[in-house]
Amino acid sequence: MSSPNEQEGADEKAAEGTQADHSSVQESKSSLPKESPAGEEEEEDVEHVETDTESIADDLEEQDNTEVSPKEEKILEGKEKKISETFFYSYEDIYSRPFVTEDSGIPINLLTLKYSFGYDCIRSVNLMVLDSQSLLYVAGNQVVILDLKTKSQSYVRSSSGGGIGFIAAHPTKQYFAVGEKGEKPNLIIYDYPSLRPYRILREGTKKGYVFGDFNHTGTLLASIGSSPDYMLTIWDWKQEKIVLRSKAFSQDVYRVTFSPDNEEQLTTAGVGHIRFWKMAHTFTGLKLQGALGRFGKTAVTDIIGYVELPDGKVISGAEWGNLLLWEGGLIKVELCRAGHKPCHKGPISQIVLDEGELVTVGKDGFIRVWNFEAIDPADSVDETGLLEMEPMNELRVGKNVSLSFMCKIHDCGQPFWYAQDANGKIWKLDLTFSNITRDPECLCTFHSRRIEAMSVSPMTYLLATTALDRSVRIYDFISNSQQSEIKFKQGGTALSWAPHVVNPKGSLIAVGFEDGVVRIIEVYDPKGLPTLAERPNISNAEINLKQAFKPHTAAVTALAYERNGDVFATGSKDKTVFFFAVEEEYKPIGFIHVPGPVQALQWSPPSHVASTLLILCENGYVLQVPAPLPEKQEPVSTYHIKNLPTQYFHFYSIKSRIKLEEEIALRERKKQEKEKAKLERIKQLQAMGKEVEEEEPEEEEEPLPSIYIPEEPSPILCGFYSAPGKFWLSLGGYDSGFLYHCAFSSNEHQEDPENRQDEPFEVIPIEDTDDNPIHQISFCTSRLLMFCGMQNGALRVYPLQDKDLSVNTLKAYWSFSVHDNDYGQIRGICCSYDDRFLLTCGGDGNIFTFNILSPEDVHEELKAKIPPPRMGLLKEKAAEDIEDPSACNIEEVKQKKEYERIMKEAEDKKSRKREELIALRQEFLFLLQKNQELPKHMQLQREQYEMDRRVFEELNRQTAQRIQLVEKELAWEHEKQLIGLQKLQNWFRDSLEFDTVVVHAIQSNHQISTYRLVAVSEKYYRDKERPSWKKTVLKRAWKKEEKKETIRDRKPKIVKEEADKVTSKIQKPSTLFIERRRERIRRIVEKSDKEKAKIMKRKEEWEKLYESKPSHDYEDPRDVQAIKEAQENMGCYKLKTATDYRVPQDKYMNTEKRTMQLASLEVLIYKKKVNMNKQIMSLRDIKVSIIEEIKCLLQELKSVQAALDLSECLPLPLIPQLHPDEVPEKRFEYDHDILLKFKEEQAAKAKLQEQSEESPSSDAFRHSFKETGSLQQTASSHTMKRSLSMVTEQQKIFVSEKAEPTEIELEILKKKKIKNLYLQKTLINKINALVTNFDAELRFLRHKKLQLDVQMKYADLSYITWFEELLILKNAEKNENILQGHVNTLRSEQEAMQSKLNSCLAQMEDKKSEIVKLQECEKALYASFQASLGENNEFAHFLTKVLRKKFRSMKKKVERETDEKDKSEEESDEESSLESDEEDSGSEDEIFDISVCPENCDKALFQNTIQLREKRLDIKEALIREKKIAAKLRKEYDVLFEKAKSVESSLNTAEKELDIFQWNKQQKLNDLYAVVPLKLHQVEYFFNGEIPRDFSQALVFTNQSLEYLQKRIADLHHEKIMQKKIFKKAQKKYKQLVRDKKEMEVTIQYLEEKCTQLMMLKFGRVVDFEAVQARSVNIRVEELELQIIEKEYEHSQEIKECMKRISDLEQKLTMLTKENTIKMRQLNQFCLEKQQLETKLDSLKDDPGVEFQGPRSADMKEKARMESQLKCLAHDEAILREEINLLSRKDGHLIEQLSLLTRNNQFLQPSSPQDLEAPDEIFPVLKA
C-alpha cells in the first residue's frame, strides 16, 4: 500500500485506497498516558501529565525488535514519513450512510435529505462564519452550510452517524474542524470551500467531542472530550499526531482556547471551575501542567465565557453577570457596574478582546464594550473585592434576545459580527458605535426549543409546527421557505391540520397549548383579499385566529379529527378527553375521565365499521370509546359524559417472561448439543475399541431468573389500530424492544381498570431497541411503508408487503441517523399528501424534509398552493383569544354558571319566605293588640302564647352555638391582638430591667427614684467572660512553639581493629601460639589506648579552660538584666503633646482595646446602678410591709379606743398610701371593668376634644372646675363616711352603757381604762417610730444615691471621652492595621532570616570541624605510615612516592564512574580532575615502577602502603568535597546576610512610619477635651498669686504619683552614690588582674624555652611526645603476621576434610560395584526364563484347540499385559546399562551424572533421550 507522500497528483480513487492503511497507522501510534483519578484533581492545584511522545518512541523501538510482516514494515515506514500537504481523503469513503438489512432489497437511497428548516440554538457554540456569504451550523448529524443570498444549503454528514459535538474554524478560514460523537469518534478537518476531508484525527476521546480551538498560527488544535474521560488533547493536526493529552476535569468542560499571545498557554472552563494550562519543556520531554483556579471568597460559579489577556491574566464571566479578573490562579478583583450592579443581568456567554477593546456578550441580550486599559491593572479597593466600572459603549440587540456566541467577519472591508440567539435567531451586528452604525439585522428565525408537534396539509405542500417558544410556523417544503409565523402567550404542545372532510380548502389548523387552551387558526393567501392585493411587500401567507376555547386545565397533548369530520377530540395531561362538534364554530359535546395523562389519540380508520377513538395513556392504560353524538348529549349541569361505553386495557409487562422463555430455550438447545456431542464421542470410542470412561457429573446450572414486573408501569409511547378492537403498542422503559399486539376484552361487564392485568396476544421483537425505543410511528398513504422515529434521533423505514405487521415483515429495515443522538428524539413524522416527501422534527429543534425514493423520476414542477381566504374574512370581528393562563376551562365555566343559577334560585326562595314571615309577624302583633284591649280577666298571659317550651330551648341552644361560632370567627383577631400586645410588651417593657420607681417618704417631701435600666446585651457578658487582651496575647505567645534547630555534633569516626570487625562464619580452632600472639597484641593496643586517652583527656581539659575564658566584650548577665529592667521601668514623663514624644508599644491604643474598655465601663456602671436599684426596691418593700403593719396596729388601736371615751381617744394616725409612681407595674394590670372604664374615658375624651375645638378656653375652665369639684366631692364623701361610722359606734356604746355599774365594776373599768390608755399611747408611738425610721433610712439611702450620681456623671464623662477616642481610632484603624501588618510581616521575615542565618552558621561550623577532623585523619595516616616504615628503610623514598601517587585501582574507578552518572557535570569534572592531577615532583629517571612491588621489599608493607594510599585519596576527596560545601555555605550565608540587612532596614523604616502614625494619632486624641472636675483646694496652678482663667498649660497629677516622684528623686541620689563606690572597687581589682596576667605570661615563656633546650640536647630536634607514645609499636604488621598463621592453619584443616571425603567416595564406589554384579546375575536369570517362555509359547501355537479358535478377550488382555511388562523391562535394562557405564568411569563427574537421574512411576529414567535407544537384544531388568 502506498503512503500519502506517493499519492501526490493521483486521482481520488488512489487517495481512497490509502485511507484504510492510513487509519491503521494512526490507530497504532501511541497509547494513552495514565490518567489521574478525579478526586486528586480537586485537591491538587497543579497537575503534571506526561506526554505520550516518549511512549510512542518506545512502542516503535519494541516493534523494531520483533519480527514483522512486509505489510507491517511498510506501515512502519509510513509512520516515519510525514503526510503530504496535498493529501486529501475522499468524502464518499468516510461519510456515514444509511443502514440497510442484508439481502433485503431495500434501496440505499430510499430517502434523500432535501432541506433543513431547524436550528439547534440551545447548543452553546453553533455558528461559524468562513466568508461573508455563508454560515455554518450543526443540525443533527449534518453540518449545514447556508448561503445567505440564495438560502440554499449544502451538507457535510458525520462519519460515524453518532452526531456532531462541535465545529471550529481555522484562523486562515481555509479549514474547519468537525468533532463528532459516538464510540471513539473522529475529529475531521475539512477544506473550505471544497469541503474535502483533509485530515482525520483518531482516538482523542471515548464518547464525543465538546469543543475545539486552533492556536493563533493554526499549527495546533486543542479538543475537549465529553463524559466519561473529559480528555484534553493537543494535536499536530496536519500530521494527525497527538502532541499532549490530559484529563481536563472531573465534570463537564465547556470550552478550551489557546492564548493568542503565548501558544504554550491554554485555558479550560466549565462546571464550577476554570483551569490554566502550560506546555512546559522539561528534561523528560514536553509536559502539560494544569493549575486549577481558586475562587476564594467569591462563590463558585459555572464559567462559560472568558478571554486570555496579553500579560497572562484571564477575564471570565460569572453566573450573576459580573467579570472576574484572574491572576496566578486566583481572583484578583471582581468587576461590576456603579452601585454594585452586575455587568450583565445573567450569565456572560462570551468575552472577546477585539482591537484593544474588551467586548462582553450576555444572556440578557446586551453587548457591552469595556476599557481594557482600565481593567488590566485593576485591583480591589476594599474587603468586598469589587471594583465598580462603567462600559464605554453598549448595544441592546433586541427584546427577548439571549445571545450565546458571536463571530467576526469582514464584508467589503467593514467588520461585522454574526450572533447566535438562544431564542431561535441569527443576527448580523455592527459594533463600530459610530454615527453610521447599522441597526441589528435578523437574518433567520427558527424554533428556539424542541419541536413539540407537526402536521402537513392534506391538500398541498405546507407544513405546520409548534414548540414551547409560543410560536406556530408554516413552511413551504417545496420552495424551502418559511411562509408565516404567529405568536401566542403560551407554548404549543399539540397540532393537527384539519382533514379534507372538515375543511375542503385545507386552511384550518388546530393547535393545543400548555395552559390547556385549543386554538383554531386558519392559513390563507393575503393576496386573495381585494384590499391588500395591491399593497407592496405582502407576505405569501398569513395566519388568522378563528376560535379559542379552553377544555383542559393542563397541557394539551393530543388532537384528533373523527374520520367523518363530525367530532373533534382533545386529550390532556389532566387525564381528560374532551369532544367537540365540528361546525362553523366548535361546540363542546362533553368530556370523559381517563386513568392517566393522555399520550395520543387515534380514531378508527374508514375500514372499521364503527367509529371509535383509541386513547393511549402514559401510565399503561388504553381505552376505546365510541364517538359521542351531539344530539344525544344534554349537558344540563356538567359536560361530563357518564354513560359513554368504554373498553379498558391495562398493559401488564411480559418482557421478563419472554426473556425467561428465551433463556429456557437456549439452555435446552445447549443441553441437546451437549447430548449429541456426547453420543458422537461414545461412538468414536467404541469404534476405536476403547472403554467409555465414566464422565464427571455435570455442573449444576444457574437458577433461572425470576419474573420481574416493574413497580412503575412502562410509559406508552405510541400506538395504532390494526383491526377493530385490536391495536399495536410501543412502550418505553423496561418494556422497550418489542411491538405488542393487544386487544380489548369482549366481556361487557369489565372490572375496575386499576385492577386489570391485560397481556398482549402477539409480540414482535424489534432489533436494537432495548435502550432505543420507538417514539413515533407513521405510515404512508398506501401503508406500504412504515416510518419509525427512534429515541436516538434515527429514522427507520420498514417495507410492508401485505399491509400487516409480522415478525417476517419487520426483519428488514432501512435506518438513518438524522437528528442529534443524545437529545434529538424524533417528536413527529409525517408524509406529504401525495407520499412524495417525508418530514421529521426532533427534540434538537431541527426539521428535515426527505425525498421518498430518488427524485430523478419527477419531471413536473411542484409548487405549494396556499389556501385562499374565506369570503367575508375582513368583515368578521376578530376572535376573542384566551390570554390568561389561569382562566377557567369550559367545564369550570359551566359549573360556575350552574352554581350561579342555583344560588339565584335559593335567593328567590329566601325572599319569598321572608315575605311570609313578615306577614305572620304583623298578624301576631295585631292579635297582641286585641288581647290588650280585652278586660284583664279575659286577657291571655304571655306564657300562654308559647306553644311549646322546647322551641325556646332550641332557640337558646342555637344562640349559644352562634356565640361560639362568633368566638371562633374572632379567635384569629383575638390572637392577633394578643400577639401585638405581647410584642409591645417585649419591645417596650421586657427590654427594661428596671423601670423608674419613686419611693416617697411618709412624713416629709423627700423621695428617691431608681435608675431606669435597659437590660445589658449578651455581648457585654461575653466580653466580660473573655480574658483581657493582654492575657490573650500572652497565651498565644505561650502556645507558639519555638522552632529550634538542633546542631548535632558529628562524632569522629573511631577506627576499630580488624580483629574486632571480622566475625567468622565457622568456629575456628586456635593453637596456644596464636592465642599468645593475640594476647600480646591486645596488651599493646590497650597500652596505646590508655596513652591516647590521657592525651585526649588533657586536650579536653585545656579546651574547657579556654572555653571558660571570657571575651574582651564580656558583660555580666546580671548587669545586663538590671539595665534592661531599669530601661523598662524608668518611665517616660514627656508630655504627650511634645514633638519628641513616642508612644510606647505597650501603650498603643486600638479599636479593640478601647471597645473592651468601654464595655467594661458600661458593665461597671450597670452593676453600680443595679446595686442601688436593688436597695431602693428593698426600701419600697419595707414601706409596703410598714403599711401592712400600720394597718394591723390601727385595727388593734381601734379596738382599744372602742373601750375609751371619745374625750380620751387620741387622733388616729393616717395610714400611709403608696403613690402610683411607687408601683408602676400596676399600670399594666387590667380586667374587664378597667377596660370598659378605659373605653368610656376614651369616648369622653373624644367628646371633650370635639367641644374644645368649638370653645377651647371655656371648656378647659369647665373641665378643671369639674375635676376640682369631683376631688372635693370624693374627699367630703370619705369624711362623711368616717364620721357616720364613728357615730354609729358611739351609739352602740351608748346603748350598751345604759345600766349603772357597781363599785367593783367601776374599779375593773378603771383598770381597763388605764391599760387601754397605755396601749393606745404605745401603739401610736410604735406607728410613729416605724414612720420615723423609714424616713431616716430613705434620707440615708438618698444621700448615698447622690454620691453615686456624682460618680455616674464622672463615668459618663469618661465614657463620652472614650467614645470620641473610639471614633478617631476607628477612622485610623485601617491604616494602622496595614502598617502594623507590614511591621509584623517584616518581623516574622527577620526572624525567619535570622533562623536561616543561625542554621547556616551552624552548618558552616560543622563543616569546619569536619575539615579539621579530616586533616587530623590525614596527619594520623602519614604518622602511621612513618611508623610502619621504621628506621633506615631502604625503600622509604619509593614507598613514600607510592603513597603520594594520585592513582586509583580499576575496581574503585569503575564504581566511582557508575556513581558519577547520577551526579551533576560540575561534580564529575571536579572529581575527574583529582585523577588527572599531575603527580608529585620527583626525579625523572626513576628506577622502579611504583605499580609493582620491587625485589627485596616487604610485600605486606607494600600492600599496606597501597591501602594507605587509597585511604589518603578518600580523605583527600572528602576534604575537597567538604571545602566546596563550606564555600557554598559561605556564599549562601553572605546572600542571607545581605537579605537580613535589607529586611532590617525595611523593618526600621516601617517601625518609624508606625511611630509617626502613632504620634499623629496621639495628637488627634490630644485634641479632644477631657473633663476633670476639681475643687479649689486641689488647684495649685497660680499666676501672679491668682488662679488664671486659661488652664491649657496646666498638668493634672494625682497625689499618689506626686509623692512617688518626690520619693524616687531621693532613692536615685542614694543609688548613684552606691554605684560610684562599687565602680572604684572593680577598677582596683581589674588593675591587679592585669599585673598577674603579665607575670604568668613571662613564666610560661621561660618554661617553653627550657623544654625546647632539653629536647635539642637529648634528641637533636623538637619531638612530639604524644605521637611517640601513640606509635611505639607497629600494630598493623603484628596483625598481618597473625592473620597469615591463622590462614595456614585453616588450609591444613580443609586438606584433611578433603582427604576424608575421598576415602568415603571410594568406599561408596565399591558398594555400587557389588550391587551391579548382583544385578547382572539377575539379568542372566531373566534371560533364561524368557527363552523357556518363548519355547512354551511356540508349542502352544503349533497345536491350537478347536474350541479355542479365534481371538479371546482374556488372551488379548494377557498379551497386552506382557507387552507392557516387556517395555518396562527394556526400560530398566537401558537405565542399568547407563549406570554401569557411569560406574566404570573414574573421573570426577560421577556424582554429578548420578544426580541427573530421576525416578518417575517407580522406574529410573535416563538423563538424555539418546540413552533410551533399545539394544539389539532385549533383556529383562529388575528394579533396583
PDB file of N, CA, C and O in Angstrom, residues 1073-1106:
ATOM      1  N   PHE A1073      49.898 -21.000  70.442  1.00  0.00           N
ATOM      2  CA  PHE A1073      50.784 -19.959  69.920  1.00  0.00           C
ATOM      3  C   PHE A1073      49.985 -18.751  69.415  1.00  0.00           C
ATOM      4  O   PHE A1073      50.304 -17.595  69.692  1.00  0.00           O
ATOM      5  N   ILE A1074      48.889 -19.054  68.701  1.00  0.00           N
ATOM      6  CA  ILE A1074      48.055 -17.960  68.157  1.00  0.00           C
ATOM      7  C   ILE A1074      47.428 -17.152  69.283  1.00  0.00           C
ATOM      8  O   ILE A1074      47.353 -15.925  69.238  1.00  0.00           O
ATOM      9  N   GLU A1075      46.994 -17.854  70.337  1.00  0.00           N
ATOM     10  CA  GLU A1075      46.375 -17.164  71.455  1.00  0.00           C
ATOM     11  C   GLU A1075      47.373 -16.251  72.154  1.00  0.00           C
ATOM     12  O   GLU A1075      47.048 -15.144  72.573  1.00  0.00           O
ATOM     13  N   ARG A1076      48.606 -16.722  72.274  1.00  0.00           N
ATOM     14  CA  ARG A1076      49.620 -15.880  72.926  1.00  0.00           C
ATOM     15  C   ARG A1076      49.909 -14.642  72.092  1.00  0.00           C
ATOM     16  O   ARG A1076      50.023 -13.516  72.623  1.00  0.00           O
ATOM     17  N   ARG A1077      50.056 -14.813  70.800  1.00  0.00           N
ATOM     18  CA  ARG A1077      50.312 -13.647  69.951  1.00  0.00           C
ATOM     19  C   ARG A1077      49.149 -12.638  70.022  1.00  0.00           C
ATOM     20  O   ARG A1077      49.364 -11.426  70.068  1.00  0.00           O
ATOM     21  N   ARG A1078      47.956 -13.201  70.018  1.00  0.00           N
ATOM     22  CA  ARG A1078      46.796 -12.327  70.103  1.00  0.00           C
ATOM     23  C   ARG A1078      46.760 -11.569  71.438  1.00  0.00           C
ATOM     24  O   ARG A1078      46.421 -10.391  71.496  1.00  0.00           O
ATOM     25  N   GLU A1079      47.123 -12.249  72.511  1.00  0.00           N
ATOM     26  CA  GLU A1079      47.145 -11.613  73.829  1.00  0.00           C
ATOM     27  C   GLU A1079      48.183 -10.502  73.876  1.00  0.00           C
ATOM     28  O   GLU A1079      47.963  -9.428  74.441  1.00  0.00           O
ATOM     29  N   ARG A1080      49.296 -10.752  73.230  1.00  0.00           N
ATOM     30  CA  ARG A1080      50.369  -9.753  73.204  1.00  0.00           C
ATOM     31  C   ARG A1080      49.908  -8.497  72.448  1.00  0.00           C
ATOM     32  O   ARG A1080      50.122  -7.362  72.900  1.00  0.00           O
ATOM     33  N   ILE A1081      49.300  -8.723  71.309  1.00  0.00           N
ATOM     34  CA  ILE A1081      48.804  -7.571  70.537  1.00  0.00           C
ATOM     35  C   ILE A1081      47.756  -6.803  71.330  1.00  0.00           C
ATOM     36  O   ILE A1081      47.698  -5.574  71.311  1.00  0.00           O
ATOM     37  N   ARG A1082      46.889  -7.551  72.027  1.00  0.00           N
ATOM     38  CA  ARG A1082      45.854  -6.892  72.817  1.00  0.00           C
ATOM     39  C   ARG A1082      46.444  -5.992  73.892  1.00  0.00           C
ATOM     40  O   ARG A1082      45.980  -4.877  74.113  1.00  0.00           O
ATOM     41  N   ARG A1083      47.480  -6.469  74.575  1.00  0.00           N
ATOM     42  CA  ARG A1083      48.109  -5.652  75.613  1.00  0.00           C
ATOM     43  C   ARG A1083      48.749  -4.400  75.023  1.00  0.00           C
ATOM     44  O   ARG A1083      48.646  -3.305  75.579  1.00  0.00           O
ATOM     45  N   ILE A1084      49.379  -4.564  73.837  1.00  0.00           N
ATOM     46  CA  ILE A1084      49.992  -3.389  73.190  1.00  0.00           C
ATOM     47  C   ILE A1084      48.918  -2.361  72.826  1.00  0.00           C
ATOM     48  O   ILE A1084      49.073  -1.149  73.029  1.00  0.00           O
ATOM     49  N   VAL A1085      47.804  -2.863  72.310  1.00  0.00           N
ATOM     50  CA  VAL A1085      46.713  -1.962  71.933  1.00  0.00           C
ATOM     51  C   VAL A1085      46.140  -1.253  73.146  1.00  0.00           C
ATOM     52  O   VAL A1085      45.833  -0.052  73.127  1.00  0.00           O
ATOM     53  N   GLU A1086      45.974  -1.991  74.244  1.00  0.00           N
ATOM     54  CA  GLU A1086      45.429  -1.370  75.454  1.00  0.00           C
ATOM     55  C   GLU A1086      46.358  -0.276  75.967  1.00  0.00           C
ATOM     56  O   GLU A1086      45.909   0.788  76.404  1.00  0.00           O
ATOM     57  N   LYS A1087      47.650  -0.580  75.919  1.00  0.00           N
ATOM     58  CA  LYS A1087      48.620   0.414  76.397  1.00  0.00           C
ATOM     59  C   LYS A1087      48.554   1.682  75.551  1.00  0.00           C
ATOM     60  O   LYS A1087      48.523   2.804  76.079  1.00  0.00           O
ATOM     61  N   SER A1088      48.525   1.504  74.223  1.00  0.00           N
ATOM     62  CA  SER A1088      48.445   2.685  73.360  1.00  0.00           C
ATOM     63  C   SER A1088      47.120   3.433  73.542  1.00  0.00           C
ATOM     64  O   SER A1088      47.081   4.662  73.496  1.00  0.00           O
ATOM     65  N   ASP A1089      46.048   2.673  73.782  1.00  0.00           N
ATOM     66  CA  ASP A1089      44.751   3.334  74.017  1.00  0.00           C
ATOM     67  C   ASP A1089      44.772   4.159  75.291  1.00  0.00           C
ATOM     68  O   ASP A1089      44.183   5.249  75.354  1.00  0.00           O
ATOM     69  N   LYS A1090      45.408   3.639  76.313  1.00  0.00           N
ATOM     70  CA  LYS A1090      45.500   4.405  77.565  1.00  0.00           C
ATOM     71  C   LYS A1090      46.271   5.705  77.349  1.00  0.00           C
ATOM     72  O   LYS A1090      45.875   6.766  77.841  1.00  0.00           O
ATOM     73  N   GLU A1091      47.391   5.606  76.604  1.00  0.00           N
ATOM     74  CA  GLU A1091      48.155   6.810  76.329  1.00  0.00           C
ATOM     75  C   GLU A1091      47.312   7.815  75.540  1.00  0.00           C
ATOM     76  O   GLU A1091      47.314   9.020  75.822  1.00  0.00           O
ATOM     77  N   LYS A1092      46.605   7.314  74.532  1.00  0.00           N
ATOM     78  CA  LYS A1092      45.744   8.203  73.747  1.00  0.00           C
ATOM     79  C   LYS A1092      44.651   8.823  74.617  1.00  0.00           C
ATOM     80  O   LYS A1092      44.303   9.997  74.462  1.00  0.00           O
ATOM     81  N   ALA A1093      44.077   8.031  75.523  1.00  0.00           N
ATOM     82  CA  ALA A1093      43.031   8.563  76.402  1.00  0.00           C
ATOM     83  C   ALA A1093      43.555   9.666  77.288  1.00  0.00           C
ATOM     84  O   ALA A1093      42.883  10.684  77.520  1.00  0.00           O
ATOM     85  N   LYS A1094      44.780   9.466  77.809  1.00  0.00           N
ATOM     86  CA  LYS A1094      45.374  10.520  78.624  1.00  0.00           C
ATOM     87  C   LYS A1094      45.553  11.794  77.817  1.00  0.00           C
ATOM     88  O   LYS A1094      45.272  12.900  78.280  1.00  0.00           O
ATOM     89  N   ILE A1095      46.074  11.634  76.579  1.00  0.00           N
ATOM     90  CA  ILE A1095      46.283  12.813  75.729  1.00  0.00           C
ATOM     91  C   ILE A1095      44.952  13.518  75.446  1.00  0.00           C
ATOM     92  O   ILE A1095      44.847  14.752  75.528  1.00  0.00           O
ATOM     93  N   MET A1096      43.911  12.740  75.100  1.00  0.00           N
ATOM     94  CA  MET A1096      42.593  13.321  74.809  1.00  0.00           C
ATOM     95  C   MET A1096      42.000  14.005  76.034  1.00  0.00           C
ATOM     96  O   MET A1096      41.385  15.069  75.929  1.00  0.00           O
ATOM     97  N   LYS A1097      42.196  13.379  77.211  1.00  0.00           N
ATOM     98  CA  LYS A1097      41.680  13.992  78.440  1.00  0.00           C
ATOM     99  C   LYS A1097      42.355  15.319  78.708  1.00  0.00           C
ATOM    100  O   LYS A1097      41.716  16.310  79.076  1.00  0.00           O
ATOM    101  N   ARG A1098      43.669  15.368  78.476  1.00  0.00           N
ATOM    102  CA  ARG A1098      44.409  16.614  78.685  1.00  0.00           C
ATOM    103  C   ARG A1098      43.914  17.684  77.716  1.00  0.00           C
ATOM    104  O   ARG A1098      43.755  18.854  78.068  1.00  0.00           O
ATOM    105  N   LYS A1099      43.721  17.284  76.473  1.00  0.00           N
ATOM    106  CA  LYS A1099      43.201  18.251  75.486  1.00  0.00           C
ATOM    107  C   LYS A1099      41.836  18.793  75.882  1.00  0.00           C
ATOM    108  O   LYS A1099      41.564  19.986  75.746  1.00  0.00           O
ATOM    109  N   GLU A1100      40.967  17.898  76.359  1.00  0.00           N
ATOM    110  CA  GLU A1100      39.626  18.343  76.765  1.00  0.00           C
ATOM    111  C   GLU A1100      39.700  19.322  77.926  1.00  0.00           C
ATOM    112  O   GLU A1100      38.948  20.305  77.980  1.00  0.00           O
ATOM    113  N   GLU A1101      40.599  19.052  78.877  1.00  0.00           N
ATOM    114  CA  GLU A1101      40.742  19.980  79.997  1.00  0.00           C
ATOM    115  C   GLU A1101      41.183  21.351  79.521  1.00  0.00           C
ATOM    116  O   GLU A1101      40.703  22.384  79.985  1.00  0.00           O
ATOM    117  N   TRP A1102      42.172  21.357  78.575  1.00  0.00           N
ATOM    118  CA  TRP A1102      42.613  22.645  78.044  1.00  0.00           C
ATOM    119  C   TRP A1102      41.477  23.356  77.307  1.00  0.00           C
ATOM    120  O   TRP A1102      41.322  24.582  77.417  1.00  0.00           O
ATOM    121  N   GLU A1103      40.706  22.587  76.530  1.00  0.00           N
ATOM    122  CA  GLU A1103      39.588  23.205  75.791  1.00  0.00           C
ATOM    123  C   GLU A1103      38.553  23.806  76.732  1.00  0.00           C
ATOM    124  O   GLU A1103      38.063  24.906  76.499  1.00  0.00           O
ATOM    125  N   LYS A1104      38.227  23.071  77.800  1.00  0.00           N
ATOM    126  CA  LYS A1104      37.279  23.607  78.777  1.00  0.00           C
ATOM    127  C   LYS A1104      37.817  24.880  79.418  1.00  0.00           C
ATOM    128  O   LYS A1104      37.075  25.841  79.638  1.00  0.00           O
ATOM    129  N   LEU A1105      39.086  24.861  79.695  1.00  0.00           N
ATOM    130  CA  LEU A1105      39.682  26.034  80.322  1.00  0.00           C
ATOM    131  C   LEU A1105      39.612  27.238  79.393  1.00  0.00           C
ATOM    132  O   LEU A1105      39.263  28.357  79.802  1.00  0.00           O
ATOM    133  N   TYR A1106      39.950  27.022  78.101  1.00  0.00           N
ATOM    134  CA  TYR A1106      39.895  28.124  77.150  1.00  0.00           C
ATOM    135  C   TYR A1106      38.453  28.584  76.892  1.00  0.00           C
ATOM    136  O   TYR A1106      38.203  29.752  76.624  1.00  0.00           O
TER     137      TYR A1106
END
